[in-house]
Coordinates of N, CA and C in Angstrom, one line a residue:
X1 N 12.7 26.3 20.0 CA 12.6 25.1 19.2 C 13.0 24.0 20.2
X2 N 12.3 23.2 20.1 CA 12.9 21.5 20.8 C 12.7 20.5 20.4
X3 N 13.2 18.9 20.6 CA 13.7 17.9 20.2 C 13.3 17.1 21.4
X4 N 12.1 16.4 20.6 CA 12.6 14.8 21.7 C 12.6 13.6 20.8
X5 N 13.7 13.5 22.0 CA 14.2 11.6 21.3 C 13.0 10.6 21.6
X6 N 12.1 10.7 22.4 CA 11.2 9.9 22.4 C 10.2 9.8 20.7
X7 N 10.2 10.5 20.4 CA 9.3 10.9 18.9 C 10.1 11.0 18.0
X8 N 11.6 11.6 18.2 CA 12.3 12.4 17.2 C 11.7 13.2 16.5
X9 N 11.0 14.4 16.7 CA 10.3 15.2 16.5 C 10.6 16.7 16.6
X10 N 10.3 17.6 16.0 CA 10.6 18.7 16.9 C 9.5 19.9 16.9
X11 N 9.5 20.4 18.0 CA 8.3 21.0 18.7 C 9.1 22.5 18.4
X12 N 7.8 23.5 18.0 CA 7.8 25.1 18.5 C 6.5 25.7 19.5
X13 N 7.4 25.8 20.1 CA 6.1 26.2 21.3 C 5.2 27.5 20.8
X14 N 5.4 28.4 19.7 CA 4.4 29.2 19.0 C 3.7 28.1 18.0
X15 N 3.8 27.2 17.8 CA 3.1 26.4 17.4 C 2.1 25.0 18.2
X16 N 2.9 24.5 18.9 CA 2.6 23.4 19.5 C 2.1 24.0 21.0
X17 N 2.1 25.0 21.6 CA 1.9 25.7 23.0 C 2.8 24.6 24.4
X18 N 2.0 24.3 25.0 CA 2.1 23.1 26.0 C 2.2 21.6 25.7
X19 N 1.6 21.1 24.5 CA 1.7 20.1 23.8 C 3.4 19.6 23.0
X20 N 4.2 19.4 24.6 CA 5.7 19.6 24.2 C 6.2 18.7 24.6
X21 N 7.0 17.3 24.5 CA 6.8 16.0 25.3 C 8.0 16.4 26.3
X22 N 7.9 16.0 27.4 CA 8.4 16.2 28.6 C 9.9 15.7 28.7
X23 N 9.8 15.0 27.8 CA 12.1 14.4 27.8 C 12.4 16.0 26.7
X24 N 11.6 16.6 25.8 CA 12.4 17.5 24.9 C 13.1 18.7 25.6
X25 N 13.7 18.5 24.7 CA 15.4 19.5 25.3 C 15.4 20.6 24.1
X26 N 15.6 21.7 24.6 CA 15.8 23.4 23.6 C 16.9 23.2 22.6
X27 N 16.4 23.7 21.5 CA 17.4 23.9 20.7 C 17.6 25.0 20.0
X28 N 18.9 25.5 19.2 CA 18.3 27.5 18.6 C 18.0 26.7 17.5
X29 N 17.5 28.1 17.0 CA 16.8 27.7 15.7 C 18.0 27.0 14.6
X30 N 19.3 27.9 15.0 CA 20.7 27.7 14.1 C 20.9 26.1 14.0
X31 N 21.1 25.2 15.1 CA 21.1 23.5 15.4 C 19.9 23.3 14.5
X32 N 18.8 23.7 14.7 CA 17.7 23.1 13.7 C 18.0 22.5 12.7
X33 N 18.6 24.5 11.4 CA 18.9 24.6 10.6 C 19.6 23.3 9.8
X34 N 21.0 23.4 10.8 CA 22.1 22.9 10.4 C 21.4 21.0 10.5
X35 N 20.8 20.4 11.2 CA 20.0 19.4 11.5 C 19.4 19.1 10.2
X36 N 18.8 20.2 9.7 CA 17.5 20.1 8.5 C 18.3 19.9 7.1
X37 N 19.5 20.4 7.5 CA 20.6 20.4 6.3 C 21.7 18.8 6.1
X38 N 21.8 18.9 7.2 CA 22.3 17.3 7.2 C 21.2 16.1 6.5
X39 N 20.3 16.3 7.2 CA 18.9 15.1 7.1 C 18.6 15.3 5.2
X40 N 18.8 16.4 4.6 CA 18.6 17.0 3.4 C 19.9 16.0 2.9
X41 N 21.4 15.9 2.9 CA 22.6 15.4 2.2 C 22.7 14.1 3.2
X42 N 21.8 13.4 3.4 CA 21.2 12.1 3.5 C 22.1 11.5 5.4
X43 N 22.0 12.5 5.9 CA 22.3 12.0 7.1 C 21.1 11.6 8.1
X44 N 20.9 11.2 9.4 CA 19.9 10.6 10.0 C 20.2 11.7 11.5
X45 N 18.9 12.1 12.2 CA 19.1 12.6 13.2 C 18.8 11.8 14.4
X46 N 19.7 11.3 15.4 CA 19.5 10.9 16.4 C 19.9 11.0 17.1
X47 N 19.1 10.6 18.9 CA 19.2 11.6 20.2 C 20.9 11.0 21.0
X48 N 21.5 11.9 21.1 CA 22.8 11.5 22.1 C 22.5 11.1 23.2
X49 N 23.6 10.8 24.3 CA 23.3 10.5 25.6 C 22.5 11.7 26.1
X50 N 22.5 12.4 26.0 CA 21.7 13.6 26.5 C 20.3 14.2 26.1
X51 N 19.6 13.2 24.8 CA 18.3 13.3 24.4 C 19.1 14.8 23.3
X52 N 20.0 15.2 22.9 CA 20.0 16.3 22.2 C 20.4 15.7 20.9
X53 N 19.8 16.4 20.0 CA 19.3 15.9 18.6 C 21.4 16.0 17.7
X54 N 21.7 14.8 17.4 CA 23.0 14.8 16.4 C 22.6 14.4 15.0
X55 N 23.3 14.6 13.9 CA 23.7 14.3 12.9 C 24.4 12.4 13.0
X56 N 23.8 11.7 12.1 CA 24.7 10.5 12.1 C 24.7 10.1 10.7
X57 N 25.5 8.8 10.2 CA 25.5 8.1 8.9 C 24.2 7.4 8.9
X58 N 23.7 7.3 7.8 CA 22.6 6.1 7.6 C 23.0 5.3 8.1
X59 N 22.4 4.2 8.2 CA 22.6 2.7 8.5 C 22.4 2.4 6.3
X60 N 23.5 1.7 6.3 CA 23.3 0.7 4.8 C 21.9 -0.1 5.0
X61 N 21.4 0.2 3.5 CA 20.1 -0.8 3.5 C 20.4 -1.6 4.1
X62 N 19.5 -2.9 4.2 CA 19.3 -4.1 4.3 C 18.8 -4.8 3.1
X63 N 19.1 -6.0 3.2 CA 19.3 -7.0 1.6 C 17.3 -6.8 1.5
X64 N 17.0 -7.2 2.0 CA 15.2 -6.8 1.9 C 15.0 -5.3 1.4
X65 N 15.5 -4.3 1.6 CA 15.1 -3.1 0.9 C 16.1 -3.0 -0.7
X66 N 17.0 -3.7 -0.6 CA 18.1 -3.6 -2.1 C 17.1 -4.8 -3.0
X67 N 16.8 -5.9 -2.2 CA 16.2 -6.8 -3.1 C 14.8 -5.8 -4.0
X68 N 14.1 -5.2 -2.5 CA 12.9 -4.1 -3.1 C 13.2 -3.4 -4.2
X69 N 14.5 -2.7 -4.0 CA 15.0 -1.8 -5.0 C 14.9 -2.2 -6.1
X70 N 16.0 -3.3 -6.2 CA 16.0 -4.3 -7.5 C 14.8 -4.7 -8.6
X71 N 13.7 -4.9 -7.2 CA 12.5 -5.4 -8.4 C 11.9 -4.0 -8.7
X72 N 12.1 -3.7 -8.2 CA 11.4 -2.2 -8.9 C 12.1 -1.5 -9.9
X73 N 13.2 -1.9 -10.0 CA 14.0 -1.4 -11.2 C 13.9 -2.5 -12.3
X74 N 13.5 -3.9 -12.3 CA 13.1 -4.8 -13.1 C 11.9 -4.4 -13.4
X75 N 10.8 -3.9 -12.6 CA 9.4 -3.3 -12.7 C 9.7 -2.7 -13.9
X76 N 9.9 -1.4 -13.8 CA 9.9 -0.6 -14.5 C 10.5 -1.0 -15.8
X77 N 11.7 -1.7 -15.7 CA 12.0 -2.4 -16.9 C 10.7 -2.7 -18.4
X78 N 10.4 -3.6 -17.3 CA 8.7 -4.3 -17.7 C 8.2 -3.4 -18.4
X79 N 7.6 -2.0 -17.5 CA 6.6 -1.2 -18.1 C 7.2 -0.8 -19.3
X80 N 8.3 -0.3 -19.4 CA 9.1 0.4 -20.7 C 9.2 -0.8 -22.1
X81 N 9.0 -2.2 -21.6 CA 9.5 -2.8 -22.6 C 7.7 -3.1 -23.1
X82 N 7.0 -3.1 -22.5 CA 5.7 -3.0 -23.1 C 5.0 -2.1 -24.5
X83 N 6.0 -0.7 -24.2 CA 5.6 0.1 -25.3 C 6.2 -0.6 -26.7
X84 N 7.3 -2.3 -26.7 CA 7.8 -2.2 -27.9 C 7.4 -3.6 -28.0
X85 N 6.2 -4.3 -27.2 CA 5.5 -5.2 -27.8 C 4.2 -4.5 -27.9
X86 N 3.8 -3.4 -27.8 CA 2.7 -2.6 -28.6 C 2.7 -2.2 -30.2
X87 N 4.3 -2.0 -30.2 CA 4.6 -1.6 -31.6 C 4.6 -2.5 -32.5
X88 N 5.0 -3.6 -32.1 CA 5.1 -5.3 -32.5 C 3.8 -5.2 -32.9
X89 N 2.8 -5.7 -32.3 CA 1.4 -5.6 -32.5 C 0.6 -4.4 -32.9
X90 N 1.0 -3.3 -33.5 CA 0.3 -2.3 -34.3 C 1.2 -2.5 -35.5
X91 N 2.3 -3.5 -35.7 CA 2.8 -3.4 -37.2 C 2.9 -4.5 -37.4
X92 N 1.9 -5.7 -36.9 CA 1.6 -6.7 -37.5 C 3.0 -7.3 -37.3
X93 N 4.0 -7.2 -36.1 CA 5.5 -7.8 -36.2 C 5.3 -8.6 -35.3
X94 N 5.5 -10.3 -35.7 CA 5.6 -11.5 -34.5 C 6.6 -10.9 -33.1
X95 N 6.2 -10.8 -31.8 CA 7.0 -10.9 -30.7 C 8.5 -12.1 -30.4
X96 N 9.5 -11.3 -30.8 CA 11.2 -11.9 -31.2 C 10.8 -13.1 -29.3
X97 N 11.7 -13.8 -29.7 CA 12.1 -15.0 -28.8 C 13.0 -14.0 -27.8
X98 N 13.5 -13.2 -28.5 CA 14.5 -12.8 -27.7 C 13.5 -11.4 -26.8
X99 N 12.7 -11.0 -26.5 CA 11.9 -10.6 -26.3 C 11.1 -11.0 -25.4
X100 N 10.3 -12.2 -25.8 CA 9.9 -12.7 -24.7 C 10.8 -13.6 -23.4
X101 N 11.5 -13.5 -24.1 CA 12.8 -14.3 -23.1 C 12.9 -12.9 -21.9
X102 N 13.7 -12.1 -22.9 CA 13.7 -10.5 -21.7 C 12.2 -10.5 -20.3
X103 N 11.5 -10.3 -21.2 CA 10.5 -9.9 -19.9 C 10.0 -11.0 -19.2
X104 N 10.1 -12.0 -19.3 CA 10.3 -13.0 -18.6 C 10.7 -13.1 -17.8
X105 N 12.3 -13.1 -17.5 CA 13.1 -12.8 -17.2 C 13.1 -11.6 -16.0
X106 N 12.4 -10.4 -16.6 CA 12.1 -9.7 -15.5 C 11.0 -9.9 -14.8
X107 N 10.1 -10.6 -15.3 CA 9.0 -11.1 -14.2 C 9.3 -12.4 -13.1
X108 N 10.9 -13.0 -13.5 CA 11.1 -13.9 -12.5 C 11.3 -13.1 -11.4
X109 N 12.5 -12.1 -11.7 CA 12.8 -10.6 -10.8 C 11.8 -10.6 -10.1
X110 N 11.0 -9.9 -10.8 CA 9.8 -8.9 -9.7 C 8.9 -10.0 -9.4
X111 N 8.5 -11.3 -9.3 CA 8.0 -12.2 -8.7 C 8.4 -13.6 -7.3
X112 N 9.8 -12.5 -7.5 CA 10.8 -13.5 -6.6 C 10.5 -13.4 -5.5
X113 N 10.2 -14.0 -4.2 CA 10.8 -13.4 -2.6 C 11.9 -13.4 -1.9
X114 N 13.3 -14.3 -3.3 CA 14.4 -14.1 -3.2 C 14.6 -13.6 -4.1
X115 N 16.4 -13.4 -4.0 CA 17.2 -12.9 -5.4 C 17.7 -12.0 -5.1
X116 N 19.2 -12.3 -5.9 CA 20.3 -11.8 -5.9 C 20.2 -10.2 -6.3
X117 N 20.1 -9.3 -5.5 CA 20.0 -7.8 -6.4 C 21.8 -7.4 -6.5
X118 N 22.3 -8.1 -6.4 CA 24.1 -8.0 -7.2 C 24.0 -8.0 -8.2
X119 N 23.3 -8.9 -9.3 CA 23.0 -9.5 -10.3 C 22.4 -8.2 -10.9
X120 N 23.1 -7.5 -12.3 CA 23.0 -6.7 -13.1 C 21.7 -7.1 -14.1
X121 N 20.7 -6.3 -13.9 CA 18.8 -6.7 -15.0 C 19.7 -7.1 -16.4
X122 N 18.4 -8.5 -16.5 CA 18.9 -8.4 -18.0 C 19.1 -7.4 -19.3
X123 N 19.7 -8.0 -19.9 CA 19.8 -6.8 -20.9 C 18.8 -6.5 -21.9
X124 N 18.6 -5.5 -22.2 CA 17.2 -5.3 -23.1 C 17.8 -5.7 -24.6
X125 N 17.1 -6.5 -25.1 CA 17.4 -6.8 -26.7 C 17.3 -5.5 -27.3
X126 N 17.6 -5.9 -28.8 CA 17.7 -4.8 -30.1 C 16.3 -4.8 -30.1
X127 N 15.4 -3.6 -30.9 CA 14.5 -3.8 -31.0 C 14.3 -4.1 -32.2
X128 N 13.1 -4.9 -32.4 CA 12.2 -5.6 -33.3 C 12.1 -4.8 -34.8
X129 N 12.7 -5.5 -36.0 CA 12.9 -4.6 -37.0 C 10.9 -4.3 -37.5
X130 N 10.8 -3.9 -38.3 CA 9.5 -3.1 -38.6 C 8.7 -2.5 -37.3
X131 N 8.9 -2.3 -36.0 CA 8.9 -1.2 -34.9 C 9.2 -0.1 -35.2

């Protein structure tokens, strides 16, 4: 088994033959293992001073991937709150103020190209009596 830092990749020469990039450095199968098991309980594999493959910490998001997060959890918000203005409108029930305020609200979210993802999603109203 081998490892190059150039790709971070890892090559088996019963697999890959000669097609082995020339910085990669041997590893036993056991390093793999243990590698494949870290990268699994969310660690990152990158090459040491010696191009040999370590275990490290993530790097913490960045505010652009938490903002991402964020609207995607307002997203989905969205989609879920749809099923109880379906219900609204199959029982003949006016859509509450408080309601359209909510999803609104999350469409500011997911429409943003700023925003605070500190800022806890609104809160979902009670639902709509005759629903």
């Amino acid at each position: 088994m081998f490892y190059s830092k150039t790709t971070g990749g890892f090559y088996d020469s019963a697999i890959h033959g000669k097609n082995i990039p020339g910085d990669a450095v041997e590893i036993s199968i056991s390093q793999h293992e243990t590698l494949m098991l870290g990268q699994l309980r969310g660690k990152i594999i990158i090459p040491d001073s010696d191009g040999s493959p370590i275990l490290a910490e993530a790097p913490p998001p960045t505010d652009v991937q938490l903002l991402a997060e964020y609207q995607s959890q307002a997203k989905g918000e969205l989609v879920k709150s749809d099923a109880t203005i379906l219900r609204c409108a199959e029982n003949g029930v006016a859509v509450p103020v408080e309601w359209a305020t909510y999803r609104a609200a999350l469409r500011l979210i997911i429409g943003s190209a700023i925003g605070d993802h500190t800022q806890p999603l609104p809160i979902r109203p009670s639902y709509p009596a005759g629903t």
